[in-house]
XYZ file of C-alpha atoms in Angstrom:
541
model
C -0.168 -65.319 -89.896
C 2.466 -64.194 -87.412
C 5.187 -64.849 -90.002
C 3.304 -62.526 -92.345
C 3.262 -59.887 -89.608
C 7.039 -60.118 -89.217
C 7.642 -59.938 -92.963
C 5.332 -56.948 -93.408
C 6.916 -55.178 -90.445
C 10.455 -55.693 -91.755
C 9.522 -54.691 -95.309
C 7.846 -51.465 -94.177
C 10.767 -50.490 -91.970
C 13.335 -51.229 -94.684
C 11.427 -48.867 -96.982
C 11.948 -46.152 -94.357
C 15.756 -46.420 -94.494
C 16.160 -43.247 -96.607
C 13.996 -41.068 -94.349
C 15.087 -38.180 -92.132
C 18.262 -38.730 -90.104
C 17.954 -37.147 -86.658
C 20.746 -36.251 -84.249
C 20.000 -39.552 -82.493
C 21.901 -41.254 -85.327
C 25.041 -39.433 -84.254
C 24.210 -40.049 -80.586
C 24.167 -43.805 -81.043
C 27.064 -43.814 -83.522
C 29.117 -41.971 -80.931
C 28.115 -44.502 -78.289
C 29.272 -47.292 -80.613
C 32.602 -45.500 -80.891
C 32.932 -44.831 -77.146
C 32.211 -48.402 -76.073
C 34.387 -49.916 -78.791
C 37.406 -47.610 -78.740
C 37.670 -46.520 -75.106
C 38.216 -48.503 -71.892
C 35.202 -48.883 -69.628
C 36.719 -46.328 -67.245
C 36.219 -43.639 -69.908
C 32.694 -44.500 -71.030
C 30.882 -42.054 -68.737
C 33.688 -39.489 -68.680
C 34.460 -38.938 -72.358
C 33.023 -35.700 -73.727
C 34.707 -35.547 -77.144
C 31.212 -35.221 -78.580
C 28.347 -33.243 -77.105
C 26.324 -36.475 -77.311
C 27.816 -38.136 -74.259
C 26.785 -41.587 -73.046
C 23.766 -41.096 -70.754
C 22.036 -44.504 -70.667
C 22.635 -47.138 -67.940
C 25.506 -49.647 -68.251
C 23.556 -52.564 -69.753
C 22.693 -50.382 -72.733
C 26.346 -49.381 -73.008
C 27.257 -53.075 -73.202
C 24.520 -53.509 -75.829
C 26.192 -50.751 -77.856
C 29.543 -52.472 -77.409
C 28.035 -55.681 -78.785
C 26.742 -53.829 -81.838
C 30.125 -52.156 -82.275
C 31.723 -55.548 -82.890
C 29.703 -55.740 -86.083
C 30.002 -52.040 -86.871
C 33.790 -52.213 -87.124
C 33.438 -54.977 -89.711
C 31.011 -52.904 -91.777
C 33.012 -49.675 -91.633
C 35.877 -49.019 -89.155
C 35.195 -45.273 -89.319
C 31.901 -45.814 -87.464
C 33.743 -46.586 -84.221
C 36.274 -43.756 -84.426
C 35.632 -41.459 -81.435
C 37.166 -38.473 -83.237
C 35.118 -39.031 -86.412
C 32.173 -36.882 -85.346
C 28.949 -36.656 -87.371
C 29.936 -39.531 -89.623
C 26.788 -40.505 -91.521
C 27.820 -42.373 -94.636
C 25.058 -44.421 -96.341
C 26.721 -47.586 -95.015
C 26.586 -46.221 -91.466
C 22.918 -45.238 -91.720
C 21.895 -48.561 -93.234
C 23.851 -50.512 -90.636
C 22.328 -48.611 -87.737
C 18.781 -48.899 -89.099
C 19.318 -52.633 -89.611
C 20.382 -53.086 -85.989
C 17.074 -51.539 -84.882
C 15.066 -54.016 -86.976
C 17.109 -56.977 -85.741
C 16.746 -55.857 -82.112
C 12.965 -55.695 -82.586
C 12.928 -59.475 -82.834
C 12.884 -59.325 -79.022
C 9.566 -57.445 -79.281
C 8.208 -59.943 -81.811
C 9.148 -62.829 -79.527
C 7.492 -61.120 -76.557
C 4.304 -60.526 -78.556
C 4.163 -64.197 -79.560
C 4.425 -65.162 -75.893
C 1.700 -62.650 -75.043
C -0.517 -64.119 -77.745
C -0.035 -67.616 -76.349
C -0.523 -66.710 -72.694
C -3.381 -64.211 -73.005
C -5.324 -66.145 -75.634
C -4.921 -66.492 -79.382
C -8.189 -64.661 -80.020
C -9.204 -61.811 -82.357
C -8.656 -59.120 -79.715
C -5.169 -60.341 -78.850
C -4.254 -60.593 -82.544
C -5.354 -56.986 -83.072
C -3.062 -55.820 -80.256
C -0.252 -57.988 -81.598
C -0.428 -56.308 -85.004
C -1.001 -52.855 -83.491
C 2.234 -53.065 -81.463
C 4.434 -54.574 -84.161
C 3.246 -51.921 -86.626
C 2.857 -49.196 -84.016
C 3.226 -45.724 -85.594
C 4.836 -44.329 -82.461
C 7.545 -46.993 -82.445
C 7.987 -46.729 -86.206
C 8.421 -42.953 -86.034
C 10.707 -42.939 -83.005
C 12.784 -46.047 -83.809
C 12.735 -46.557 -87.562
C 12.672 -42.912 -88.614
C 13.980 -40.727 -85.783
C 16.210 -43.562 -84.509
C 16.169 -45.306 -81.146
C 15.866 -48.860 -79.801
C 12.539 -48.643 -77.956
C 11.033 -51.719 -79.635
C 13.835 -53.847 -78.217
C 13.341 -52.384 -74.731
C 9.559 -52.712 -74.790
C 10.102 -56.318 -75.814
C 11.959 -56.897 -72.532
C 9.155 -55.133 -70.636
C 6.444 -57.261 -72.269
C 8.428 -60.437 -71.493
C 8.400 -59.324 -67.843
C 4.656 -58.648 -67.957
C 3.931 -62.019 -69.570
C 5.904 -63.699 -66.786
C 3.782 -61.807 -64.254
C 0.645 -62.992 -66.044
C 1.903 -66.575 -65.792
C 2.614 -66.182 -62.075
C 6.400 -66.290 -62.550
C 6.824 -63.251 -60.344
C 10.482 -63.697 -59.422
C 11.526 -63.897 -63.070
C 9.283 -60.945 -63.862
C 11.032 -58.870 -61.208
C 14.491 -59.896 -62.411
C 13.645 -58.959 -66.002
C 12.368 -55.580 -64.867
C 15.587 -54.965 -62.934
C 17.482 -55.788 -66.129
C 15.265 -53.376 -68.051
C 15.988 -50.561 -65.580
C 19.676 -51.042 -66.272
C 19.075 -50.703 -69.996
C 17.070 -47.486 -69.792
C 16.192 -45.573 -66.656
C 12.950 -44.122 -68.034
C 11.323 -47.317 -66.759
C 11.756 -45.941 -63.255
C 8.417 -44.304 -64.090
C 6.673 -47.637 -63.528
C 8.996 -49.032 -60.836
C 6.600 -48.120 -57.966
C 3.889 -50.333 -59.490
C 6.326 -53.232 -59.802
C 7.438 -52.724 -56.207
C 3.878 -52.688 -54.837
C 2.824 -55.690 -56.913
C 5.847 -57.874 -56.183
C 5.921 -56.985 -52.502
C 2.275 -57.899 -52.018
C 1.935 -60.612 -54.667
C 5.228 -62.456 -54.165
C 6.218 -61.783 -50.574
C 2.819 -62.543 -49.008
C 0.683 -65.667 -49.217
C -2.952 -65.436 -50.374
C -1.928 -62.622 -52.686
C -5.211 -62.743 -54.566
C -7.298 -62.225 -51.449
C -7.603 -59.469 -48.898
C -5.447 -60.056 -45.833
C -6.941 -59.132 -42.505
C -4.788 -56.944 -40.283
C -4.230 -59.708 -37.756
C -2.948 -62.138 -40.411
C -0.337 -59.885 -42.057
C 2.496 -61.397 -40.019
C 1.485 -64.987 -40.724
C 1.010 -64.246 -44.441
C 4.438 -62.610 -44.807
C 7.146 -64.788 -46.376
C 10.537 -63.247 -45.473
C 12.499 -65.832 -47.480
C 10.751 -64.677 -50.655
C 11.516 -61.046 -49.873
C 15.176 -61.911 -49.303
C 15.291 -63.950 -52.517
C 13.713 -61.170 -54.554
C 15.965 -58.554 -52.965
C 19.136 -60.560 -53.594
C 18.199 -61.173 -57.221
C 17.558 -57.479 -57.831
C 20.761 -56.515 -56.023
C 22.684 -59.037 -58.153
C 21.373 -57.432 -61.350
C 22.323 -53.932 -60.196
C 25.703 -55.181 -58.964
C 26.451 -56.675 -62.374
C 25.492 -53.360 -63.996
C 26.913 -50.792 -61.592
C 29.596 -52.827 -59.833
C 32.482 -52.010 -62.214
C 31.730 -48.287 -61.969
C 31.404 -48.441 -58.185
C 34.832 -50.083 -58.056
C 36.201 -47.168 -60.103
C 34.421 -44.628 -57.841
C 32.406 -43.352 -60.820
C 28.855 -43.698 -59.510
C 28.446 -39.929 -58.918
C 29.626 -39.242 -62.476
C 27.297 -41.900 -63.856
C 24.381 -40.484 -61.864
C 25.047 -36.980 -63.211
C 24.794 -38.358 -66.747
C 21.595 -40.312 -66.106
C 19.760 -37.598 -64.144
C 20.539 -34.145 -65.610
C 18.271 -32.058 -63.374
C 19.913 -28.878 -64.606
C 17.655 -29.071 -67.638
C 14.383 -27.168 -67.611
C 10.853 -28.266 -66.765
C 9.727 -28.656 -70.367
C 11.633 -30.314 -73.175
C 12.234 -28.144 -76.228
C 9.337 -29.873 -77.994
C 6.868 -29.512 -75.095
C 5.700 -33.049 -74.360
C 1.890 -33.265 -74.465
C 1.453 -33.195 -70.692
C 0.171 -31.021 -67.855
C 3.180 -28.707 -68.048
C 2.486 -27.991 -71.710
C -0.983 -26.828 -70.671
C 0.510 -24.907 -67.726
C 3.038 -23.212 -70.017
C 0.322 -22.385 -72.536
C -1.855 -20.809 -69.852
C 1.149 -18.793 -68.680
C 1.826 -17.589 -72.230
C -1.831 -16.596 -72.616
C -1.762 -14.777 -69.276
C 1.368 -12.860 -70.317
C -0.578 -11.454 -73.245
C -3.662 -10.700 -71.181
C -1.741 -9.043 -68.359
C 0.429 -7.037 -70.759
C -2.274 -5.859 -73.133
C -5.452 -5.652 -71.058
C -6.507 -4.096 -67.710
C -6.774 -7.569 -66.148
C -3.262 -7.411 -64.753
C -3.940 -4.204 -62.870
C -7.377 -5.404 -61.755
C -6.052 -8.644 -60.245
C -2.695 -7.238 -59.177
C -0.712 -9.411 -61.595
C 2.631 -8.556 -63.159
C 4.841 -10.097 -65.815
C 8.342 -11.355 -65.105
C 10.377 -9.657 -67.837
C 13.023 -12.398 -67.800
C 10.465 -14.875 -69.116
C 9.521 -12.842 -72.177
C 12.627 -13.754 -74.145
C 12.155 -17.481 -73.543
C 10.221 -18.822 -76.519
C 10.525 -22.546 -75.926
C 11.312 -21.990 -72.230
C 12.904 -25.244 -71.203
C 15.362 -26.192 -73.924
C 18.208 -25.725 -71.456
C 18.491 -24.317 -67.968
C 15.607 -23.367 -65.704
C 12.151 -22.837 -67.116
C 10.871 -19.287 -66.632
C 7.195 -18.356 -66.300
C 5.910 -14.851 -66.827
C 2.828 -14.831 -64.579
C 2.223 -18.262 -63.045
C 4.404 -19.533 -60.174
C 7.652 -21.269 -61.057
C 7.680 -25.077 -60.971
C 10.651 -26.861 -59.407
C 11.863 -30.440 -59.749
C 10.596 -31.051 -56.200
C 7.129 -29.859 -57.228
C 7.019 -32.285 -60.148
C 8.164 -35.144 -57.926
C 5.396 -34.436 -55.408
C 2.794 -34.168 -58.183
C 3.967 -37.433 -59.751
C 3.850 -39.329 -56.459
C 0.382 -37.968 -55.611
C -0.945 -39.088 -59.009
C 0.620 -42.538 -58.637
C -0.554 -43.316 -55.113
C -4.181 -44.370 -55.892
C -3.035 -46.969 -58.425
C -0.353 -48.254 -56.062
C -2.862 -48.670 -53.251
C -5.184 -50.519 -55.607
C -2.588 -53.047 -56.756
C -1.238 -53.537 -53.227
C -4.723 -54.291 -51.904
C -5.520 -56.650 -54.780
C -2.380 -57.811 -56.624
C -4.060 -59.448 -59.611
C -2.564 -59.059 -63.070
C -5.496 -56.869 -64.119
C -4.824 -54.482 -61.219
C -1.072 -54.660 -61.880
C -1.093 -53.767 -65.563
C -3.599 -50.985 -64.931
C -1.428 -49.612 -62.147
C 1.587 -49.649 -64.469
C -0.348 -47.652 -67.068
C -1.417 -45.131 -64.404
C 2.157 -44.813 -63.102
C 3.347 -44.199 -66.661
C 0.657 -41.538 -67.102
C 1.532 -39.854 -63.794
C 5.208 -39.637 -64.708
C 4.518 -38.455 -68.250
C 1.947 -35.863 -67.231
C 3.720 -34.410 -64.188
C 7.389 -35.388 -64.510
C 10.416 -33.117 -64.884
C 11.817 -32.510 -68.394
C 9.685 -35.266 -69.927
C 10.398 -36.130 -73.553
C 7.465 -36.415 -75.954
C 8.631 -39.968 -76.764
C 7.748 -41.078 -73.203
C 4.078 -41.280 -74.264
C 4.960 -44.688 -75.728
C 5.217 -46.079 -72.194
C 1.570 -45.140 -71.665
C 0.261 -46.489 -74.977
C 2.244 -49.743 -74.888
C 1.121 -50.581 -71.340
C -2.475 -49.723 -72.276
C -2.110 -52.109 -75.224
C -1.031 -54.945 -72.935
C -3.938 -54.147 -70.598
C -6.357 -54.483 -73.521
C -4.710 -57.730 -74.648
C -5.533 -59.097 -71.194
C -9.241 -58.558 -71.822
C -11.898 -60.735 -73.393
C -13.378 -59.552 -76.654
C -16.702 -60.347 -78.263
C -17.361 -63.727 -79.768
C -15.123 -65.808 -77.472
C -17.751 -67.164 -75.137
C -16.850 -64.996 -72.175
C -19.111 -65.391 -69.140
C -19.285 -64.145 -65.592
C -16.742 -66.688 -64.387
C -14.146 -65.462 -66.857
C -11.083 -64.157 -65.028
C -10.221 -61.516 -67.610
C -12.357 -58.359 -67.821
C -14.466 -57.736 -70.910
C -13.429 -55.070 -73.419
C -15.828 -52.129 -73.145
C -16.463 -49.058 -75.327
C -14.807 -46.872 -72.684
C -11.620 -48.957 -72.943
C -11.529 -48.408 -76.689
C -12.274 -44.694 -76.411
C -9.547 -43.973 -73.847
C -6.970 -46.081 -75.681
C -7.652 -44.630 -79.121
C -7.778 -40.997 -77.951
C -4.527 -41.284 -75.970
C -2.839 -43.106 -78.852
C -3.894 -40.589 -81.486
C -3.013 -37.583 -79.328
C 0.300 -39.112 -78.264
C 1.402 -40.102 -81.752
C 0.454 -36.764 -83.290
C 2.448 -35.223 -80.447
C 5.493 -36.963 -81.954
C 5.043 -35.319 -85.348
C 7.172 -32.218 -84.565
C 10.194 -34.544 -84.395
C 9.966 -34.727 -88.184
C 10.096 -31.227 -89.582
C 11.181 -31.905 -93.178
C 8.546 -31.961 -95.897
C 9.562 -35.423 -97.097
C 8.360 -37.050 -93.861
C 5.071 -35.136 -93.543
C 3.021 -37.507 -95.675
C 4.639 -40.571 -94.093
C 3.910 -39.576 -90.492
C 0.340 -38.593 -91.351
C -0.424 -41.789 -93.271
C 1.042 -44.290 -90.801
C -0.762 -42.601 -87.898
C -4.190 -42.276 -89.497
C -4.121 -45.691 -91.181
C -3.185 -47.294 -87.842
C -5.897 -45.317 -86.044
C -8.649 -46.321 -88.468
C -7.620 -49.978 -88.839
C -6.969 -50.646 -85.147
C -9.995 -48.603 -84.068
C -12.292 -50.532 -86.414
C -10.813 -53.873 -85.348
C -11.190 -53.096 -81.634
C -14.717 -51.915 -82.274
C -15.598 -55.394 -83.528
C -14.118 -56.901 -80.361
C -16.176 -54.847 -77.920
C -18.336 -57.080 -75.749
C -21.898 -55.791 -75.974
C -24.079 -55.889 -72.872
C -26.119 -59.069 -72.639
C -24.580 -61.007 -75.515
C -21.260 -61.891 -77.051
C -21.447 -61.183 -80.752
C -20.297 -58.427 -83.025
C -22.168 -55.801 -84.960
C -20.847 -55.187 -88.434
C -21.313 -52.452 -90.949
C -21.360 -49.618 -88.427
C -18.891 -46.822 -87.825
C -16.113 -47.269 -85.260
C -17.078 -43.835 -83.909
C -20.487 -44.942 -82.646
C -19.090 -45.368 -79.120
C -17.428 -41.946 -79.055
C -19.261 -38.934 -77.690
C -19.904 -35.908 -79.887
C -17.173 -33.915 -78.156
C -14.724 -36.784 -78.566
C -15.473 -37.002 -82.277
C -15.050 -33.234 -82.622
C -11.696 -33.499 -80.853
C -10.509 -36.361 -83.077
C -11.487 -34.637 -86.323
C -10.153 -31.360 -84.938
C -6.660 -32.714 -85.550
C -7.256 -32.179 -89.277
C -7.572 -28.354 -89.256
C -5.009 -28.056 -86.454
C -2.360 -29.968 -88.389
C -3.356 -28.303 -91.654
C -2.461 -24.992 -90.033
C 0.737 -26.383 -88.461
C 2.077 -27.992 -91.634
C 0.748 -25.708 -94.392
C -1.019 -22.486 -93.423
C 1.433 -21.127 -90.832
C 4.430 -21.119 -93.153
C 2.372 -19.768 -96.036
C 1.161 -16.831 -93.930
C 4.080 -16.092 -91.588
C 7.066 -17.795 -93.194
C 9.578 -19.981 -91.340
C 11.098 -17.377 -89.015
C 8.052 -15.564 -87.626
C 6.272 -17.114 -84.625
C 8.240 -20.284 -85.334
C 7.310 -21.867 -81.976
C 3.556 -21.414 -82.536
C 3.066 -24.613 -84.614
C 4.913 -26.644 -81.979
C 2.782 -25.125 -79.238
C -0.456 -25.878 -81.106
C 0.517 -29.516 -81.582
C 1.683 -29.983 -77.988
C -1.288 -28.248 -76.352
C -3.923 -29.867 -78.558
C -2.357 -33.292 -78.026
C -2.062 -32.650 -74.284
C -5.814 -32.108 -74.059
C -6.392 -35.573 -75.540
C -3.781 -37.280 -73.376
C -5.145 -35.738 -70.160
C -8.734 -36.585 -71.140
C -7.790 -40.159 -72.065
C -5.943 -40.534 -68.747
C -9.014 -39.380 -66.806
C -11.216 -41.760 -68.794
C -8.818 -44.651 -68.232
C -8.555 -43.856 -64.511
C -12.335 -43.818 -64.167
C -12.538 -47.225 -65.853
C -9.743 -48.703 -63.732
C -11.122 -47.639 -60.366
C -14.780 -48.266 -61.222
C -13.957 -51.804 -62.378
C -12.239 -52.438 -59.052
C -15.317 -51.292 -57.136
C -17.566 -53.424 -59.338
C -15.444 -56.490 -58.575
C -15.656 -55.852 -54.839
C -19.448 -55.465 -55.025
C -19.820 -58.770 -56.881
C -17.810 -60.524 -54.164
C -19.879 -59.099 -51.319
C -23.156 -60.329 -52.774
């Protein structure tokens, strides 16, 4: 069955070879050229192309590895001066490397299936990740290597599930040196490994007077040295060349604005939308005079407000990078406290999901693609649960899958993946992105519905709609995507053309998706913290 999954996945992704070629093709082609044709001392300095190398060193070495094959396929691929080279051979080679790299994800999912239980629920998650519409759109259409990177992350999580905490930490350190977006979840790893690996009796509460006796300094030193060794292998050559400041400026471009040009579906999209609405109200109604509000004229010309430079707001207060950092930390703290108090795998994976949400919702210049970190970690959290029909009882270590778990996961996934649709603005991809998202939503939603553990018994109900667990408002929101996207993809252009109010469709998609992501985050948070309280109550009885 798993062989069939691999074959279907590869076949589908090969069929997508001719689809839209984004600028990320040229980004990664240029990185192939930089790492192959230039000495390492020039990797983070070269600016022949506007698409400079801005991933950590391990990813640069990964590109260098791929370049050894690229030069055999077509030597022009690795020519630094040959900008925007996109011959059919180049495109097919690059798309093939993505599929081959996804074998790391497939391997990780097979390990997850073995460790977390080869049961219907785990098989559903296995298929849902290998055929994930978000990964397909971002990697196999738009073009990136996220499947490969999430494979490394899932390997680390499986090791944590197995109690191999040192190896889990080492793998995560490796992952950070492939792509620094995983810093979003680093606080959860730190809290979990510090408490779970560096203290004895990690699964139990430690009384204040026994903290010193429970602490294992040798483990802390071992973990620290291993992590330092990974970072030394990655950053050491650049430190020796005194290039760390230059590398840091590439990895952390804080000169960019608050919002990405495609408004990620987060809190700042809602904040920006409210500001835009207030600009209209203050400018065209007496409300501004009544409340003493004025409009900053410099913000009026900024349509996307955040593509480059500082983000300008017309009425609401400006948001700085420091503000977003404070907001992110505040949102992460409850989950970090939870996993530090009780470093079980259930608490850990939930904390990771909450850290990913906090960073996506409140971070600075967040890309819409970062929603994948939330949905993939939620998927692993669900795979750790027990579904219906597997004989789960009160002594089962894993939590049971509940309707609320399904609702939060499906709403966040749908909202997040629709939020990726603006990446594909050509008509040829419209039907593809719609079909792969809705088919995945209906198939995975129906399959998870059959795995929900019903109160009092462990069987499944068949022949009923997957929406029976959703509230009326949730159903209205889900089906509301249909008219919203009908306007975005058809009606707007028919009424206004392509040049009038051209940012309005993007804003509708981002804001509508943001509502679902924020709601799903609140629902998931409520489930996470309420389950922790329920566990504590059971233990005190």
